[in-house]
Coordinates of N, CA and C in Angstrom, one line a residue:
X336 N 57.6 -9.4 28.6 CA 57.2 -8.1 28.2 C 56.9 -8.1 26.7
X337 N 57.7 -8.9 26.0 CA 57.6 -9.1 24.7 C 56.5 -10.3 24.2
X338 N 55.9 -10.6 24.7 CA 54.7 -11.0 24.3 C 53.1 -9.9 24.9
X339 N 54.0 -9.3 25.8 CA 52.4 -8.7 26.2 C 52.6 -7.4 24.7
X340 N 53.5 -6.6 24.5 CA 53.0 -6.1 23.2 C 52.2 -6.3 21.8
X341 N 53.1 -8.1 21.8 CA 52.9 -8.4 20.3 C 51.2 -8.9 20.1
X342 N 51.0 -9.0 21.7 CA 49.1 -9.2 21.8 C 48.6 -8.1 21.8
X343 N 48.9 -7.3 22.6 CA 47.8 -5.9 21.8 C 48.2 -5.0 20.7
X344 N 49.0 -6.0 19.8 CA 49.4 -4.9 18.6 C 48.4 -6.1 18.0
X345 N 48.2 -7.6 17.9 CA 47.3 -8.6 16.9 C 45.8 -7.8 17.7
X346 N 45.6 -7.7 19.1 CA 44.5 -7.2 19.2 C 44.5 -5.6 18.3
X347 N 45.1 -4.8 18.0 CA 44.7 -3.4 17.4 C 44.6 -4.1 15.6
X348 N 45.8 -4.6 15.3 CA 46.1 -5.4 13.9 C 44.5 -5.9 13.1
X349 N 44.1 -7.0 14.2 CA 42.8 -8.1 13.4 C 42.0 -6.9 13.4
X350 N 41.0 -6.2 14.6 CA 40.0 -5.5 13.7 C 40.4 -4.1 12.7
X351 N 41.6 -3.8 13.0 CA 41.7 -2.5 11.5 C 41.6 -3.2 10.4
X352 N 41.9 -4.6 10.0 CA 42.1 -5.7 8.8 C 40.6 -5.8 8.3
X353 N 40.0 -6.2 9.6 CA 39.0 -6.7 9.3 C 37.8 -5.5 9.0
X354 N 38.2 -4.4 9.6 CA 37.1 -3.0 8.7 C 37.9 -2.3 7.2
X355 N 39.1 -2.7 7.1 CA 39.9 -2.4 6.2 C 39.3 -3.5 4.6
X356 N 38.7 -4.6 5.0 CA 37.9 -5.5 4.2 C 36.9 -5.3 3.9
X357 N 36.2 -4.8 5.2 CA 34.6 -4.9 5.4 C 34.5 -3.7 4.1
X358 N 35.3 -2.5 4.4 CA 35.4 -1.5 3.5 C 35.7 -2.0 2.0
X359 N 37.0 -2.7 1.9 CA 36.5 -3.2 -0.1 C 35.9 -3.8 -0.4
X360 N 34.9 -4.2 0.2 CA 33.6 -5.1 -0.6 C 32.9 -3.8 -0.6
X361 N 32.4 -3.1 -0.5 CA 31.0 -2.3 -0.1 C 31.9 -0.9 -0.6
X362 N 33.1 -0.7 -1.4 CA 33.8 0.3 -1.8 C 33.3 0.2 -3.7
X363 N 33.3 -0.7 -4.3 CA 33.2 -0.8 -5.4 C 31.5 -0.5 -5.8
X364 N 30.4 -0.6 -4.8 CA 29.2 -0.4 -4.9 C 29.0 1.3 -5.5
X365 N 29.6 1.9 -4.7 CA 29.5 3.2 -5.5 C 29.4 3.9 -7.0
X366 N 30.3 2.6 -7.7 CA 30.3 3.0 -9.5 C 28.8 2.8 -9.3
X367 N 28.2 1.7 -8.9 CA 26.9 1.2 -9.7 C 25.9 2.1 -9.4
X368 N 26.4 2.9 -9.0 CA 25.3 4.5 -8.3 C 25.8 5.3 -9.4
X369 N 26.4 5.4 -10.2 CA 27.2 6.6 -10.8 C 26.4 7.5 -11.5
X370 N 26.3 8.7 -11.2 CA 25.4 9.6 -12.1 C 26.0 9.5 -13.6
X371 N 25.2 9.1 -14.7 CA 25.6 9.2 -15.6 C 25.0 10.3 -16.7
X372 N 25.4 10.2 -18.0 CA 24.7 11.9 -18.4 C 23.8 11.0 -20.0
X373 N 23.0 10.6 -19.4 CA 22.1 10.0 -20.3 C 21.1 11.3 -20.6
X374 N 20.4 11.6 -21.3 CA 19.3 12.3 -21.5 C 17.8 12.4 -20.8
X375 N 17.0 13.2 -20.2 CA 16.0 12.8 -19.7 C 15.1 13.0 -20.3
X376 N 14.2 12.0 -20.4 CA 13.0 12.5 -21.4 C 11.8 13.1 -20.2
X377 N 11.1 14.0 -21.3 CA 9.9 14.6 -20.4 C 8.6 13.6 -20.5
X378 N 8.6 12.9 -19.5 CA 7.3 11.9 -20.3 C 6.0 12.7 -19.3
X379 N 4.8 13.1 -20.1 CA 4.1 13.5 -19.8 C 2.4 12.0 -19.1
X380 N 2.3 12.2 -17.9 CA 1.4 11.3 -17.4 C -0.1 12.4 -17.0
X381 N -0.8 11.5 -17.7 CA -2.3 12.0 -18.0 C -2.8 11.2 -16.4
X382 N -3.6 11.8 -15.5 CA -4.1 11.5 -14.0 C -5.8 11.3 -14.3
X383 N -6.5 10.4 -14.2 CA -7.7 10.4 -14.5 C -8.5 11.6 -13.7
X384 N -9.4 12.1 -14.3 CA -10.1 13.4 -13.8 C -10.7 12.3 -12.1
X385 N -11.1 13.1 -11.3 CA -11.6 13.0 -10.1 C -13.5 13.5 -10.1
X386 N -14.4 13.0 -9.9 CA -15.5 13.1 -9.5 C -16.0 13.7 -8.3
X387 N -16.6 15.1 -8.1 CA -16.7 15.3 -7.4 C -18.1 16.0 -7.3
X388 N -18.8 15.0 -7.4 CA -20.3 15.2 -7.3 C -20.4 14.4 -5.8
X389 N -21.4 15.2 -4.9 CA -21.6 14.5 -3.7 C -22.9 14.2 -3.6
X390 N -23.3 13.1 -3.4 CA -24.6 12.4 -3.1 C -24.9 12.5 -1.5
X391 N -26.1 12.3 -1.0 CA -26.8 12.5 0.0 C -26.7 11.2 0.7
X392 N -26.1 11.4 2.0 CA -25.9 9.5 2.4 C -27.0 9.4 3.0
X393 N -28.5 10.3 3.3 CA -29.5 9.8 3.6 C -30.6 8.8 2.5
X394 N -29.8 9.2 1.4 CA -30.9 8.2 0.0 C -30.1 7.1 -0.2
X395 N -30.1 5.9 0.7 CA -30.5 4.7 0.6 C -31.3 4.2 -0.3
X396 N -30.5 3.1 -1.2 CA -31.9 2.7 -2.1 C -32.2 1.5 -0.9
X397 N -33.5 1.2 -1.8 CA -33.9 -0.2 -0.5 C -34.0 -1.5 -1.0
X398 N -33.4 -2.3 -0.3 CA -33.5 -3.1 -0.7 C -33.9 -4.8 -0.7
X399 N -35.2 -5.1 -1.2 CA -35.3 -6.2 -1.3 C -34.7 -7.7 -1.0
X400 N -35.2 -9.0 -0.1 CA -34.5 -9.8 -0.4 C -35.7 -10.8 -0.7
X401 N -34.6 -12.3 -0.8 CA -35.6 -13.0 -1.4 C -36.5 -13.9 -0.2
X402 N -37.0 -13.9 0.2 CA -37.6 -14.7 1.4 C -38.6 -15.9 0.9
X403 N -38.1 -16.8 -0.1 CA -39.1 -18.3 -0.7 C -38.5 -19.2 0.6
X404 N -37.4 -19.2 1.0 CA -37.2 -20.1 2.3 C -36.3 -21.3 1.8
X405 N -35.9 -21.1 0.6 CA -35.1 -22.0 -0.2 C -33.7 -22.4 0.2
X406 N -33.4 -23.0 1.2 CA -31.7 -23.3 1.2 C -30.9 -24.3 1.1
X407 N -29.7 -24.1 0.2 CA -28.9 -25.2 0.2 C -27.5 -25.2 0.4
X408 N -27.2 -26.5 0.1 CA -25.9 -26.7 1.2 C -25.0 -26.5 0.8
X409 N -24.8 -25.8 -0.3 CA -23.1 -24.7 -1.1 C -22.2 -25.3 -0.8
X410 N -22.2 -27.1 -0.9 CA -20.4 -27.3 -1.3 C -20.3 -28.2 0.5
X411 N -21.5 -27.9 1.2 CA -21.3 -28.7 2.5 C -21.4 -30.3 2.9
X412 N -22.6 -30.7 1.8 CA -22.5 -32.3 1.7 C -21.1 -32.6 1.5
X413 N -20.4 -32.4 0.4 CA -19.5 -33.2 -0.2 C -18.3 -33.1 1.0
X414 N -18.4 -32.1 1.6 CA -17.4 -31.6 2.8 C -17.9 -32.6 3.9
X415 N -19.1 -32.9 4.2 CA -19.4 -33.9 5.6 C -19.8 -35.0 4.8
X416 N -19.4 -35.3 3.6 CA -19.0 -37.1 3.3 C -18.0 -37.6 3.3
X417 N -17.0 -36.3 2.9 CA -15.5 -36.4 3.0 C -14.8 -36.8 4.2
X418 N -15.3 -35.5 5.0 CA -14.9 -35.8 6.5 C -15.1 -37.4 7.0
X419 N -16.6 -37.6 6.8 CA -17.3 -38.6 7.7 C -16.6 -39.6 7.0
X420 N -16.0 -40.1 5.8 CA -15.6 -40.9 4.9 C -13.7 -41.3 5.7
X421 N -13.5 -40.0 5.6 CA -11.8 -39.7 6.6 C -12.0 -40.4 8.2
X422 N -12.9 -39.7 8.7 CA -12.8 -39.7 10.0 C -13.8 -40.8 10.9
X423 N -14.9 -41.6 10.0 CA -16.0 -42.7 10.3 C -17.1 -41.8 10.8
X424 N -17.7 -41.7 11.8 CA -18.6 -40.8 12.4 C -20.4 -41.6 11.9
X425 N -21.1 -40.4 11.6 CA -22.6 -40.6 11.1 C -22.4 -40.4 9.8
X426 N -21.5 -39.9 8.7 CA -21.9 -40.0 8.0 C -21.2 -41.4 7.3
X427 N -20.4 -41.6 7.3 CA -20.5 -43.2 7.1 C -21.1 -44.2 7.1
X428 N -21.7 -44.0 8.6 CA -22.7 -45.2 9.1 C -24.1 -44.7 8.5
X429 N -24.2 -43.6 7.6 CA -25.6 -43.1 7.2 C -25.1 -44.3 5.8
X430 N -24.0 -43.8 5.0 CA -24.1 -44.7 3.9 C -24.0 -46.2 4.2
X431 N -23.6 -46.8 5.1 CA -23.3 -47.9 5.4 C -25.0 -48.6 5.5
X432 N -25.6 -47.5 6.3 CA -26.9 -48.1 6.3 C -27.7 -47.8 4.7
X433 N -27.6 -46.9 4.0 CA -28.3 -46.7 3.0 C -27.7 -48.1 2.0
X434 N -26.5 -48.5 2.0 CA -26.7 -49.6 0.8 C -27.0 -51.0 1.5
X435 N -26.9 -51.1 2.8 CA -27.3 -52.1 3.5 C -25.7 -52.5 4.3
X436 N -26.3 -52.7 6.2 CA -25.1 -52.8 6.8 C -24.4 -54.4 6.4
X437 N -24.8 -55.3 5.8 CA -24.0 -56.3 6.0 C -23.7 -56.7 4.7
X438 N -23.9 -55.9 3.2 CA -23.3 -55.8 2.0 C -22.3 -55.9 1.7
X439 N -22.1 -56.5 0.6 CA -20.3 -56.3 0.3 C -20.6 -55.4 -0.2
X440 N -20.9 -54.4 -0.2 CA -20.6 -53.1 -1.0 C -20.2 -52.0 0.3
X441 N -21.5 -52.1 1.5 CA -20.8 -51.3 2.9 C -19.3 -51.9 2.9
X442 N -19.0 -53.0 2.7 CA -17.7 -54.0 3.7 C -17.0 -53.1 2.7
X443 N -16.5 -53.1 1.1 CA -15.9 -52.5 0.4 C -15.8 -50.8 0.8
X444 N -16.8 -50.2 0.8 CA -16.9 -48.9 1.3 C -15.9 -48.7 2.8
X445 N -16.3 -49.1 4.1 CA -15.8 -49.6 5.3 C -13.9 -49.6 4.8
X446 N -13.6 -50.7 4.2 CA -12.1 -51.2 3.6 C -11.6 -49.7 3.2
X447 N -12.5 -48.7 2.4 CA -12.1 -47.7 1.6 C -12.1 -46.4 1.9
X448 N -12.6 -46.5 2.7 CA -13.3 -44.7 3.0 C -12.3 -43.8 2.8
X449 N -11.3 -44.1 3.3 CA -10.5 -43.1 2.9 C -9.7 -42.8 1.5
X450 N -9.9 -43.8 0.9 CA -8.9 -43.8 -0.4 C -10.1 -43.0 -1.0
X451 N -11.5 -42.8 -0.9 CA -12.7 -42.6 -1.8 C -12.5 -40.7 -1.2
X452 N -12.5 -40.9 -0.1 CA -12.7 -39.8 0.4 C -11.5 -38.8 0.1
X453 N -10.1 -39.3 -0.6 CA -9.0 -38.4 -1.2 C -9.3 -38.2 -2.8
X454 N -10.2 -39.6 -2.8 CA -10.1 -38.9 -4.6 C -11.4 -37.9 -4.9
X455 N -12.3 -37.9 -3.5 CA -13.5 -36.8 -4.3 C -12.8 -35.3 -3.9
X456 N -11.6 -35.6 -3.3 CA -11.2 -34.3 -3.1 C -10.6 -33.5 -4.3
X457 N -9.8 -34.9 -4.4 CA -8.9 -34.7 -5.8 C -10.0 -34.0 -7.0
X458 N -11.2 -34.9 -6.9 CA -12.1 -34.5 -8.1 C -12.2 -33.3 -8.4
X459 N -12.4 -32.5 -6.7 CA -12.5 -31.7 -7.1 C -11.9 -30.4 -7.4
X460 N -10.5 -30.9 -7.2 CA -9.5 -29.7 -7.6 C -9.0 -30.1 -8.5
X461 N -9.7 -31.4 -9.7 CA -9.4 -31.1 -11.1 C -10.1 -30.7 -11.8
X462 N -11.6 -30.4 -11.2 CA -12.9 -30.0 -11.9 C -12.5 -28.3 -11.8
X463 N -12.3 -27.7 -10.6 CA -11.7 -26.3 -10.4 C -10.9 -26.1 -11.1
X464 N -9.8 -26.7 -11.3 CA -8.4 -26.4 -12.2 C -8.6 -26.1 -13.6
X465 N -9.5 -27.3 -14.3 CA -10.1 -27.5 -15.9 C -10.8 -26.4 -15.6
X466 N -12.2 -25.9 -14.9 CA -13.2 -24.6 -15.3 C -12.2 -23.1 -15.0
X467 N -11.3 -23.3 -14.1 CA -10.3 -22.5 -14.4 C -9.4 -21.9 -16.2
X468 N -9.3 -23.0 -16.2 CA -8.5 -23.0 -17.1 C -9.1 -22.7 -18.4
X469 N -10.1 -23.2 -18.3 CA -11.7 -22.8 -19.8 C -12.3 -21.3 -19.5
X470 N -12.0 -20.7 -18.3 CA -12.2 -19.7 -18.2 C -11.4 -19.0 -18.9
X471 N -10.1 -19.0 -18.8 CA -8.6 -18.3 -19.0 C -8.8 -17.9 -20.4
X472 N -8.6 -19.1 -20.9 CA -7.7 -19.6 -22.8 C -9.1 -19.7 -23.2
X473 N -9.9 -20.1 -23.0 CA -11.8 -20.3 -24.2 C -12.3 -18.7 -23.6
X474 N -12.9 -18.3 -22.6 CA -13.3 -16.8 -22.4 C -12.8 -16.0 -22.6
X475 N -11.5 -15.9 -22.2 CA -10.6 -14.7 -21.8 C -10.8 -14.2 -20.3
X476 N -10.9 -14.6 -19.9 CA -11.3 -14.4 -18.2 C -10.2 -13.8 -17.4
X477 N -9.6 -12.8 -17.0 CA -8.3 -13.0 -16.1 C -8.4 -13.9 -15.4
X478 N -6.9 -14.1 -14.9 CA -6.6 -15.9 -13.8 C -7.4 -15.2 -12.6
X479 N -6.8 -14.2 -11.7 CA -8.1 -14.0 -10.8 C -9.0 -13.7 -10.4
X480 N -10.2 -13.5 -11.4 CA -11.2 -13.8 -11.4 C -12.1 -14.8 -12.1
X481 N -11.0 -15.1 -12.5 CA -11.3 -17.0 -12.8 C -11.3 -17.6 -11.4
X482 N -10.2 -17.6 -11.0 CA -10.3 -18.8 -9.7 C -11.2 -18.3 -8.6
X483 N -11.6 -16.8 -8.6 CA -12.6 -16.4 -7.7 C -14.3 -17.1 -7.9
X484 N -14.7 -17.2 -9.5 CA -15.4 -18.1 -9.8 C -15.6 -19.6 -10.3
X485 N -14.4 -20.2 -10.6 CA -14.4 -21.2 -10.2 C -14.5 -21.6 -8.6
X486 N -14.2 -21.2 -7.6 CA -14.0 -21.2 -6.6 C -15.6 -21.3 -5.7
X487 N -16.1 -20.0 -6.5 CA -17.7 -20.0 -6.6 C -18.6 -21.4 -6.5
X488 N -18.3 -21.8 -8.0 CA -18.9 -22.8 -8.8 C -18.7 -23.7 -8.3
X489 N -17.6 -24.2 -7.7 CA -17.5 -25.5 -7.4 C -18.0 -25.2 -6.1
X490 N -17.9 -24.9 -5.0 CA -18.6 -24.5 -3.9 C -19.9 -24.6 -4.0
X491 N -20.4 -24.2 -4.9 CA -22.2 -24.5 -4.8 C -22.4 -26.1 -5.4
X492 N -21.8 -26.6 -6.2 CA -22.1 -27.7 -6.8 C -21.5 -29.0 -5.9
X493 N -20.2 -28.9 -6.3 CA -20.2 -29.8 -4.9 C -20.0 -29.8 -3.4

């Protein structure tokens, strides 16, 4: 009989202990709320005026495009040399045949494709990073709209 008490007095005991804790950690949080009697300043905030001229959504301007028929491939060559360089395919076997299939220069190419094909990557996220960065410190350019045009730039070129 003297053990069935002393268990449900450790069962009532542990959890009052343990909210009795829970409570002095999370009891001292209150100072760091403390209203204090600092002064308020009145800081007055200026709201930019609002525009309220309404335009006619029927006046469309019109607009023009360019139709010479001119297109290019914004950054997609260097993307399917890379690949084909990584993964073999046609475009390997295009270069393999352009310097000649039984050259030591294909057989070197062939040995390398992939080492070639990590550094034109590389290239080109040191070429982005540097016109980045000439953007920044030489123009004054914000960083994000620097990397929006860098981003641009290098995409069309290579």
């Amino acid at each position: 009989m003297l053990n069935l008490n002393l268990k449900s007095k450790f069962k009532k005991i542990i959890p009052a202990s343990m909210a009795f804790a829970a409570l002095l950690t999370v009891a001292p949080l209150s100072s760091f709320a403390a209203e204090t009697d600092a002064p308020v300043k009145n800081n007055v905030v200026n709201f930019p005026q609002t525009n309220y001229n309404v335009t006619d959504l029927n006046q469309n301007p019109v607009v023009a495009l360019d139709e010479d028929g001119d297109v290019s491939a914004q950054g997609w060559k260097k993307s399917a040399v890379v690949w084909g360089l990584k993964n073999g395919g046609d475009a390997l076997q295009t270069l393999t045949k352009w310097l000649g299939a039984g050259t030591k220069e294909a057989k070197y190419l062939n040995k390398h494709a992939k080492s070639i094909a990590n550094a034109l990557d590389r290239f080109e996220s040191h070429i982005e990073q540097n016109l980045i960065d000439f953007m920044i410190f030489e123009c004054g350019i914000p960083g994000g709209s620097a990397r929006v045009i860098a981003s641009a730039i290098t995409g069309l070129v290579l």
